[in-house]
Amino acid sequence: MKKQREFRTVRGYQMLNMENKSLTSSMEDYLEMIYRICVRQGYTRISQLADKLNVRPSSVTKIVQKLRKLELIDYEKYGTIRLTKEGKLIGSFLLKRHEIIDKFLKNIGVEETRLKDTEMIEHDVSINTLKNIHFFNEFISSNKDIKERYDIFRAEFDNEIDLIYPI
Ligand code: CO
């Protein structure tokens, strides 16, 4: 049941791309945020999005218009923003993708830079890599002993490696 739904959301997204409606990274960020909010309260507003995304309302309006053109949201000026059926499908995929990357980084031991790195990786990761990262996360979840061994291994090496950008 769960697997089927994931497949459908990924496919919905691929179909959107095929129709040449591909979203920019910031459109994806907005749609993901609209989805997060709408899951809880059913709708959102420009002011709430501006607040949550830490941007000016005028920037929000621009992107919201674009999402509306793609028929991913319903929006009337100064009114409420709601997801269309397709918007929900893609929004739920974007949130899922975010969560998979976040969990992966957590599994390999990333803490402070996790949110920032997730925000960078999520937009460019291929469906194939995402699927395999998901399998890896599931594997780690069902093999706690391996995670524990990895954490010990990591802790031992942590002070030995000195990675800096060589310029
Ligand atoms: Co995100």
mmCIF file with all atom_site columns, C-alpha atoms and ligand atoms in Angstrom:
data_model
loop_
_atom_site.group_PDB
_atom_site.id
_atom_site.type_symbol
_atom_site.label_atom_id
_atom_site.label_alt_id
_atom_site.label_comp_id
_atom_site.label_asym_id
_atom_site.label_entity_id
_atom_site.label_seq_id
_atom_site.pdbx_PDB_ins_code
_atom_site.Cartn_x
_atom_site.Cartn_y
_atom_site.Cartn_z
_atom_site.occupancy
_atom_site.B_iso_or_equiv
_atom_site.pdbx_formal_charge
_atom_site.auth_seq_id
_atom_site.auth_comp_id
_atom_site.auth_asym_id
_atom_site.auth_atom_id
_atom_site.pdbx_PDB_model_num
ATOM   1   C  CA . MET A 1 1   ? 0.000  0.000  0.000   1.00 0.00 ? 1   MET A CA 1
ATOM   2   C  CA . LYS A 1 2   ? 2.672  2.433  1.081   1.00 0.00 ? 2   LYS A CA 1
ATOM   3   C  CA . LYS A 1 3   ? 4.973  1.417  -1.795  1.00 0.00 ? 3   LYS A CA 1
ATOM   4   C  CA . GLN A 1 4   ? 2.240  1.952  -4.380  1.00 0.00 ? 4   GLN A CA 1
ATOM   5   C  CA . ARG A 1 5   ? 1.599  5.481  -3.241  1.00 0.00 ? 5   ARG A CA 1
ATOM   6   C  CA . GLU A 1 6   ? 5.281  6.371  -3.401  1.00 0.00 ? 6   GLU A CA 1
ATOM   7   C  CA . PHE A 1 7   ? 5.488  5.020  -6.920  1.00 0.00 ? 7   PHE A CA 1
ATOM   8   C  CA . ARG A 1 8   ? 2.514  7.086  -7.976  1.00 0.00 ? 8   ARG A CA 1
ATOM   9   C  CA . THR A 1 9   ? 3.890  10.327 -6.574  1.00 0.00 ? 9   THR A CA 1
ATOM   10  C  CA . VAL A 1 10  ? 7.257  9.776  -8.253  1.00 0.00 ? 10  VAL A CA 1
ATOM   11  C  CA . ARG A 1 11  ? 5.488  8.986  -11.512 1.00 0.00 ? 11  ARG A CA 1
ATOM   12  C  CA . GLY A 1 12  ? 3.302  12.045 -11.211 1.00 0.00 ? 12  GLY A CA 1
ATOM   13  C  CA . TYR A 1 13  ? 6.400  14.140 -10.907 1.00 0.00 ? 13  TYR A CA 1
ATOM   14  C  CA . GLN A 1 14  ? 8.092  12.492 -13.865 1.00 0.00 ? 14  GLN A CA 1
ATOM   15  C  CA . MET A 1 15  ? 4.980  13.069 -15.953 1.00 0.00 ? 15  MET A CA 1
ATOM   16  C  CA . LEU A 1 16  ? 5.041  16.724 -15.051 1.00 0.00 ? 16  LEU A CA 1
ATOM   17  C  CA . ASN A 1 17  ? 8.647  16.911 -16.195 1.00 0.00 ? 17  ASN A CA 1
ATOM   18  C  CA . MET A 1 18  ? 7.794  15.153 -19.421 1.00 0.00 ? 18  MET A CA 1
ATOM   19  C  CA . GLU A 1 19  ? 5.169  17.734 -20.153 1.00 0.00 ? 19  GLU A CA 1
ATOM   20  C  CA . ASN A 1 20  ? 7.931  20.328 -19.925 1.00 0.00 ? 20  ASN A CA 1
ATOM   21  C  CA . LYS A 1 21  ? 6.426  21.846 -16.846 1.00 0.00 ? 21  LYS A CA 1
ATOM   22  C  CA . SER A 1 22  ? 9.588  21.336 -14.814 1.00 0.00 ? 22  SER A CA 1
ATOM   23  C  CA . LEU A 1 23  ? 9.844  23.361 -11.650 1.00 0.00 ? 23  LEU A CA 1
ATOM   24  C  CA . THR A 1 24  ? 12.782 25.503 -10.605 1.00 0.00 ? 24  THR A CA 1
ATOM   25  C  CA . SER A 1 25  ? 14.411 24.836 -7.237  1.00 0.00 ? 25  SER A CA 1
ATOM   26  C  CA . SER A 1 26  ? 12.606 27.752 -5.648  1.00 0.00 ? 26  SER A CA 1
ATOM   27  C  CA . MET A 1 27  ? 9.254  26.680 -7.092  1.00 0.00 ? 27  MET A CA 1
ATOM   28  C  CA . GLU A 1 28  ? 9.914  23.283 -5.533  1.00 0.00 ? 28  GLU A CA 1
ATOM   29  C  CA . ASP A 1 29  ? 10.742 24.900 -2.192  1.00 0.00 ? 29  ASP A CA 1
ATOM   30  C  CA . TYR A 1 30  ? 7.509  26.899 -2.261  1.00 0.00 ? 30  TYR A CA 1
ATOM   31  C  CA . LEU A 1 31  ? 5.395  23.942 -3.276  1.00 0.00 ? 31  LEU A CA 1
ATOM   32  C  CA . GLU A 1 32  ? 6.963  21.812 -0.554  1.00 0.00 ? 32  GLU A CA 1
ATOM   33  C  CA . MET A 1 33  ? 6.191  24.496 2.019   1.00 0.00 ? 33  MET A CA 1
ATOM   34  C  CA . ILE A 1 34  ? 2.635  24.986 0.726   1.00 0.00 ? 34  ILE A CA 1
ATOM   35  C  CA . TYR A 1 35  ? 2.155  21.243 1.017   1.00 0.00 ? 35  TYR A CA 1
ATOM   36  C  CA . ARG A 1 36  ? 3.552  21.132 4.583   1.00 0.00 ? 36  ARG A CA 1
ATOM   37  C  CA . ILE A 1 37  ? 1.136  23.877 5.648   1.00 0.00 ? 37  ILE A CA 1
ATOM   38  C  CA . CYS A 1 38  ? -1.899 22.635 3.693   1.00 0.00 ? 38  CYS A CA 1
ATOM   39  C  CA . VAL A 1 39  ? -1.610 19.137 5.150   1.00 0.00 ? 39  VAL A CA 1
ATOM   40  C  CA . ARG A 1 40  ? -2.272 20.749 8.552   1.00 0.00 ? 40  ARG A CA 1
ATOM   41  C  CA . GLN A 1 41  ? -4.671 23.601 7.794   1.00 0.00 ? 41  GLN A CA 1
ATOM   42  C  CA . GLY A 1 42  ? -5.966 22.976 4.251   1.00 0.00 ? 42  GLY A CA 1
ATOM   43  C  CA . TYR A 1 43  ? -4.899 26.356 2.861   1.00 0.00 ? 43  TYR A CA 1
ATOM   44  C  CA . THR A 1 44  ? -2.260 29.039 3.251   1.00 0.00 ? 44  THR A CA 1
ATOM   45  C  CA . ARG A 1 45  ? -1.761 32.711 2.422   1.00 0.00 ? 45  ARG A CA 1
ATOM   46  C  CA . ILE A 1 46  ? 1.000  34.845 0.876   1.00 0.00 ? 46  ILE A CA 1
ATOM   47  C  CA . SER A 1 47  ? 1.788  36.376 4.281   1.00 0.00 ? 47  SER A CA 1
ATOM   48  C  CA . GLN A 1 48  ? 2.154  32.999 5.968   1.00 0.00 ? 48  GLN A CA 1
ATOM   49  C  CA . LEU A 1 49  ? 4.432  31.698 3.198   1.00 0.00 ? 49  LEU A CA 1
ATOM   50  C  CA . ALA A 1 50  ? 6.569  34.843 3.342   1.00 0.00 ? 50  ALA A CA 1
ATOM   51  C  CA . ASP A 1 51  ? 6.894  34.325 7.062   1.00 0.00 ? 51  ASP A CA 1
ATOM   52  C  CA . LYS A 1 52  ? 7.752  30.612 6.878   1.00 0.00 ? 52  LYS A CA 1
ATOM   53  C  CA . LEU A 1 53  ? 10.203 30.974 3.989   1.00 0.00 ? 53  LEU A CA 1
ATOM   54  C  CA . ASN A 1 54  ? 11.759 34.179 5.293   1.00 0.00 ? 54  ASN A CA 1
ATOM   55  C  CA . VAL A 1 55  ? 11.209 36.144 2.106   1.00 0.00 ? 55  VAL A CA 1
ATOM   56  C  CA . ARG A 1 56  ? 9.321  39.269 1.095   1.00 0.00 ? 56  ARG A CA 1
ATOM   57  C  CA . PRO A 1 57  ? 5.622  38.875 0.208   1.00 0.00 ? 57  PRO A CA 1
ATOM   58  C  CA . SER A 1 58  ? 6.343  40.278 -3.280  1.00 0.00 ? 58  SER A CA 1
ATOM   59  C  CA . SER A 1 59  ? 8.727  37.391 -4.002  1.00 0.00 ? 59  SER A CA 1
ATOM   60  C  CA . VAL A 1 60  ? 6.133  34.920 -2.777  1.00 0.00 ? 60  VAL A CA 1
ATOM   61  C  CA . THR A 1 61  ? 3.499  36.417 -5.070  1.00 0.00 ? 61  THR A CA 1
ATOM   62  C  CA . LYS A 1 62  ? 5.757  35.929 -8.105  1.00 0.00 ? 62  LYS A CA 1
ATOM   63  C  CA . ILE A 1 63  ? 6.329  32.233 -7.486  1.00 0.00 ? 63  ILE A CA 1
ATOM   64  C  CA . VAL A 1 64  ? 2.740  31.624 -6.444  1.00 0.00 ? 64  VAL A CA 1
ATOM   65  C  CA . GLN A 1 65  ? 1.581  33.041 -9.796  1.00 0.00 ? 65  GLN A CA 1
ATOM   66  C  CA . LYS A 1 66  ? 3.873  30.617 -11.597 1.00 0.00 ? 66  LYS A CA 1
ATOM   67  C  CA . LEU A 1 67  ? 2.579  27.651 -9.612  1.00 0.00 ? 67  LEU A CA 1
ATOM   68  C  CA . ARG A 1 68  ? -0.912 28.791 -10.409 1.00 0.00 ? 68  ARG A CA 1
ATOM   69  C  CA . LYS A 1 69  ? -0.142 28.912 -14.140 1.00 0.00 ? 69  LYS A CA 1
ATOM   70  C  CA . LEU A 1 70  ? 1.002  25.299 -13.897 1.00 0.00 ? 70  LEU A CA 1
ATOM   71  C  CA . GLU A 1 71  ? -2.332 24.516 -12.227 1.00 0.00 ? 71  GLU A CA 1
ATOM   72  C  CA . LEU A 1 72  ? -0.606 23.228 -9.112  1.00 0.00 ? 72  LEU A CA 1
ATOM   73  C  CA . ILE A 1 73  ? -2.420 25.663 -6.835  1.00 0.00 ? 73  ILE A CA 1
ATOM   74  C  CA . ASP A 1 74  ? -5.624 27.675 -6.777  1.00 0.00 ? 74  ASP A CA 1
ATOM   75  C  CA . TYR A 1 75  ? -5.065 31.270 -5.783  1.00 0.00 ? 75  TYR A CA 1
ATOM   76  C  CA . GLU A 1 76  ? -7.117 34.416 -5.935  1.00 0.00 ? 76  GLU A CA 1
ATOM   77  C  CA . LYS A 1 77  ? -5.412 37.752 -5.317  1.00 0.00 ? 77  LYS A CA 1
ATOM   78  C  CA . TYR A 1 78  ? -5.225 38.532 -1.558  1.00 0.00 ? 78  TYR A CA 1
ATOM   79  C  CA . GLY A 1 79  ? -6.992 35.273 -0.961  1.00 0.00 ? 79  GLY A CA 1
ATOM   80  C  CA . THR A 1 80  ? -6.184 31.794 0.093   1.00 0.00 ? 80  THR A CA 1
ATOM   81  C  CA . ILE A 1 81  ? -3.852 29.352 -1.593  1.00 0.00 ? 81  ILE A CA 1
ATOM   82  C  CA . ARG A 1 82  ? -4.940 25.749 -1.992  1.00 0.00 ? 82  ARG A CA 1
ATOM   83  C  CA . LEU A 1 83  ? -3.323 22.813 -3.730  1.00 0.00 ? 83  LEU A CA 1
ATOM   84  C  CA . THR A 1 84  ? -4.926 21.251 -6.787  1.00 0.00 ? 84  THR A CA 1
ATOM   85  C  CA . LYS A 1 85  ? -4.960 17.468 -7.120  1.00 0.00 ? 85  LYS A CA 1
ATOM   86  C  CA . GLU A 1 86  ? -1.730 17.536 -9.121  1.00 0.00 ? 86  GLU A CA 1
ATOM   87  C  CA . GLY A 1 87  ? -0.213 20.045 -6.702  1.00 0.00 ? 87  GLY A CA 1
ATOM   88  C  CA . LYS A 1 88  ? -0.934 17.683 -3.825  1.00 0.00 ? 88  LYS A CA 1
ATOM   89  C  CA . LEU A 1 89  ? 0.655  14.806 -5.701  1.00 0.00 ? 89  LEU A CA 1
ATOM   90  C  CA . ILE A 1 90  ? 3.847  16.722 -6.405  1.00 0.00 ? 90  ILE A CA 1
ATOM   91  C  CA . GLY A 1 91  ? 3.879  18.414 -3.001  1.00 0.00 ? 91  GLY A CA 1
ATOM   92  C  CA . SER A 1 92  ? 3.742  15.072 -1.263  1.00 0.00 ? 92  SER A CA 1
ATOM   93  C  CA . PHE A 1 93  ? 6.573  13.790 -3.455  1.00 0.00 ? 93  PHE A CA 1
ATOM   94  C  CA . LEU A 1 94  ? 8.699  16.857 -2.627  1.00 0.00 ? 94  LEU A CA 1
ATOM   95  C  CA . LEU A 1 95  ? 8.146  16.388 1.099   1.00 0.00 ? 95  LEU A CA 1
ATOM   96  C  CA . LYS A 1 96  ? 8.931  12.675 0.834   1.00 0.00 ? 96  LYS A CA 1
ATOM   97  C  CA . ARG A 1 97  ? 12.107 13.433 -1.122  1.00 0.00 ? 97  ARG A CA 1
ATOM   98  C  CA . HIS A 1 98  ? 13.160 15.955 1.523   1.00 0.00 ? 98  HIS A CA 1
ATOM   99  C  CA . GLU A 1 99  ? 12.573 13.420 4.273   1.00 0.00 ? 99  GLU A CA 1
ATOM   100 C  CA . ILE A 1 100 ? 14.539 10.671 2.485   1.00 0.00 ? 100 ILE A CA 1
ATOM   101 C  CA . ILE A 1 101 ? 17.589 12.901 2.010   1.00 0.00 ? 101 ILE A CA 1
ATOM   102 C  CA . ASP A 1 102 ? 17.334 14.228 5.568   1.00 0.00 ? 102 ASP A CA 1
ATOM   103 C  CA . LYS A 1 103 ? 17.145 10.714 6.991   1.00 0.00 ? 103 LYS A CA 1
ATOM   104 C  CA . PHE A 1 104 ? 20.087 9.567  4.883   1.00 0.00 ? 104 PHE A CA 1
ATOM   105 C  CA . LEU A 1 105 ? 22.272 12.438 6.093   1.00 0.00 ? 105 LEU A CA 1
ATOM   106 C  CA . LYS A 1 106 ? 21.196 11.678 9.644   1.00 0.00 ? 106 LYS A CA 1
ATOM   107 C  CA . ASN A 1 107 ? 22.072 8.007  9.157   1.00 0.00 ? 107 ASN A CA 1
ATOM   108 C  CA . ILE A 1 108 ? 25.596 8.824  7.993   1.00 0.00 ? 108 ILE A CA 1
ATOM   109 C  CA . GLY A 1 109 ? 26.093 11.170 10.934  1.00 0.00 ? 109 GLY A CA 1
ATOM   110 C  CA . VAL A 1 110 ? 25.428 14.673 9.585   1.00 0.00 ? 110 VAL A CA 1
ATOM   111 C  CA . GLU A 1 111 ? 24.113 17.033 12.240  1.00 0.00 ? 111 GLU A CA 1
ATOM   112 C  CA . GLU A 1 112 ? 24.798 20.789 12.023  1.00 0.00 ? 112 GLU A CA 1
ATOM   113 C  CA . THR A 1 113 ? 24.710 21.141 8.233   1.00 0.00 ? 113 THR A CA 1
ATOM   114 C  CA . ARG A 1 114 ? 21.869 18.677 7.673   1.00 0.00 ? 114 ARG A CA 1
ATOM   115 C  CA . LEU A 1 115 ? 19.065 21.083 6.788   1.00 0.00 ? 115 LEU A CA 1
ATOM   116 C  CA . LYS A 1 116 ? 21.253 23.221 4.520   1.00 0.00 ? 116 LYS A CA 1
ATOM   117 C  CA . ASP A 1 117 ? 22.677 20.180 2.742   1.00 0.00 ? 117 ASP A CA 1
ATOM   118 C  CA . THR A 1 118 ? 19.258 18.575 2.334   1.00 0.00 ? 118 THR A CA 1
ATOM   119 C  CA . GLU A 1 119 ? 17.992 21.790 0.757   1.00 0.00 ? 119 GLU A CA 1
ATOM   120 C  CA . MET A 1 120 ? 20.847 21.693 -1.753  1.00 0.00 ? 120 MET A CA 1
ATOM   121 C  CA . ILE A 1 121 ? 20.808 17.991 -2.601  1.00 0.00 ? 121 ILE A CA 1
ATOM   122 C  CA . GLU A 1 122 ? 17.038 17.473 -2.897  1.00 0.00 ? 122 GLU A CA 1
ATOM   123 C  CA . HIS A 1 123 ? 16.569 19.534 -6.056  1.00 0.00 ? 123 HIS A CA 1
ATOM   124 C  CA . ASP A 1 124 ? 19.200 17.760 -8.116  1.00 0.00 ? 124 ASP A CA 1
ATOM   125 C  CA . VAL A 1 125 ? 19.109 14.156 -6.961  1.00 0.00 ? 125 VAL A CA 1
ATOM   126 C  CA . SER A 1 126 ? 17.929 11.657 -9.595  1.00 0.00 ? 126 SER A CA 1
ATOM   127 C  CA . ILE A 1 127 ? 14.902 9.425  -8.977  1.00 0.00 ? 127 ILE A CA 1
ATOM   128 C  CA . ASN A 1 128 ? 17.180 6.409  -9.260  1.00 0.00 ? 128 ASN A CA 1
ATOM   129 C  CA . THR A 1 129 ? 19.587 7.653  -6.576  1.00 0.00 ? 129 THR A CA 1
ATOM   130 C  CA . LEU A 1 130 ? 16.680 8.720  -4.386  1.00 0.00 ? 130 LEU A CA 1
ATOM   131 C  CA . LYS A 1 131 ? 15.181 5.245  -4.609  1.00 0.00 ? 131 LYS A CA 1
ATOM   132 C  CA . ASN A 1 132 ? 18.469 3.649  -3.612  1.00 0.00 ? 132 ASN A CA 1
ATOM   133 C  CA . ILE A 1 133 ? 18.955 6.096  -0.739  1.00 0.00 ? 133 ILE A CA 1
ATOM   134 C  CA . HIS A 1 134 ? 15.474 5.119  0.415   1.00 0.00 ? 134 HIS A CA 1
ATOM   135 C  CA . PHE A 1 135 ? 16.431 1.412  0.305   1.00 0.00 ? 135 PHE A CA 1
ATOM   136 C  CA . PHE A 1 136 ? 19.581 2.218  2.270   1.00 0.00 ? 136 PHE A CA 1
ATOM   137 C  CA . ASN A 1 137 ? 17.566 4.082  4.920   1.00 0.00 ? 137 ASN A CA 1
ATOM   138 C  CA . GLU A 1 138 ? 15.159 1.157  5.213   1.00 0.00 ? 138 GLU A CA 1
ATOM   139 C  CA . PHE A 1 139 ? 18.088 -1.231 5.521   1.00 0.00 ? 139 PHE A CA 1
ATOM   140 C  CA . ILE A 1 140 ? 19.607 0.848  8.326   1.00 0.00 ? 140 ILE A CA 1
ATOM   141 C  CA . SER A 1 141 ? 16.226 1.068  10.089  1.00 0.00 ? 141 SER A CA 1
ATOM   142 C  CA . SER A 1 142 ? 15.809 -2.688 10.100  1.00 0.00 ? 142 SER A CA 1
ATOM   143 C  CA . ASN A 1 143 ? 19.440 -3.415 11.057  1.00 0.00 ? 143 ASN A CA 1
ATOM   144 C  CA . LYS A 1 144 ? 20.076 -1.359 14.178  1.00 0.00 ? 144 LYS A CA 1
ATOM   145 C  CA . ASP A 1 145 ? 23.265 -3.314 14.948  1.00 0.00 ? 145 ASP A CA 1
ATOM   146 C  CA . ILE A 1 146 ? 24.863 -2.089 11.728  1.00 0.00 ? 146 ILE A CA 1
ATOM   147 C  CA . LYS A 1 147 ? 23.978 1.518  12.553  1.00 0.00 ? 147 LYS A CA 1
ATOM   148 C  CA . GLU A 1 148 ? 25.523 1.110  16.005  1.00 0.00 ? 148 GLU A CA 1
ATOM   149 C  CA . ARG A 1 149 ? 28.702 -0.383 14.559  1.00 0.00 ? 149 ARG A CA 1
ATOM   150 C  CA . TYR A 1 150 ? 28.888 2.401  12.006  1.00 0.00 ? 150 TYR A CA 1
ATOM   151 C  CA . ASP A 1 151 ? 28.484 5.074  14.685  1.00 0.00 ? 151 ASP A CA 1
ATOM   152 C  CA . ILE A 1 152 ? 31.328 3.587  16.712  1.00 0.00 ? 152 ILE A CA 1
ATOM   153 C  CA . PHE A 1 153 ? 33.509 3.317  13.597  1.00 0.00 ? 153 PHE A CA 1
ATOM   154 C  CA . ARG A 1 154 ? 32.739 6.915  12.676  1.00 0.00 ? 154 ARG A CA 1
ATOM   155 C  CA . ALA A 1 155 ? 33.489 8.226  16.151  1.00 0.00 ? 155 ALA A CA 1
ATOM   156 C  CA . GLU A 1 156 ? 36.924 6.609  16.030  1.00 0.00 ? 156 GLU A CA 1
ATOM   157 C  CA . PHE A 1 157 ? 37.834 8.232  12.733  1.00 0.00 ? 157 PHE A CA 1
ATOM   158 C  CA . ASP A 1 158 ? 36.270 11.587 13.365  1.00 0.00 ? 158 ASP A CA 1
ATOM   159 C  CA . ASN A 1 159 ? 39.430 13.239 14.660  1.00 0.00 ? 159 ASN A CA 1
ATOM   160 C  CA . GLU A 1 160 ? 41.735 11.612 12.142  1.00 0.00 ? 160 GLU A CA 1
ATOM   161 C  CA . ILE A 1 161 ? 40.414 13.101 8.966   1.00 0.00 ? 161 ILE A CA 1
ATOM   162 C  CA . ASP A 1 162 ? 41.030 16.725 8.105   1.00 0.00 ? 162 ASP A CA 1
ATOM   163 C  CA . LEU A 1 163 ? 39.005 17.655 5.052   1.00 0.00 ? 163 LEU A CA 1
ATOM   164 C  CA . ILE A 1 164 ? 39.354 21.211 3.899   1.00 0.00 ? 164 ILE A CA 1
ATOM   165 C  CA . TYR A 1 165 ? 38.700 22.834 0.563   1.00 0.00 ? 165 TYR A CA 1
ATOM   166 C  CA . PRO A 1 166 ? 42.194 23.094 -0.989  1.00 0.00 ? 166 PRO A CA 1
ATOM   167 C  CA . ILE A 1 167 ? 42.568 26.744 -1.916  1.00 0.00 ? 167 ILE A CA 1
HETATM 168 CO CO . CO  B 2 .   ? 13.034 20.858 1.271   1.00 0.00 ? 1   CO  B CO 1
#
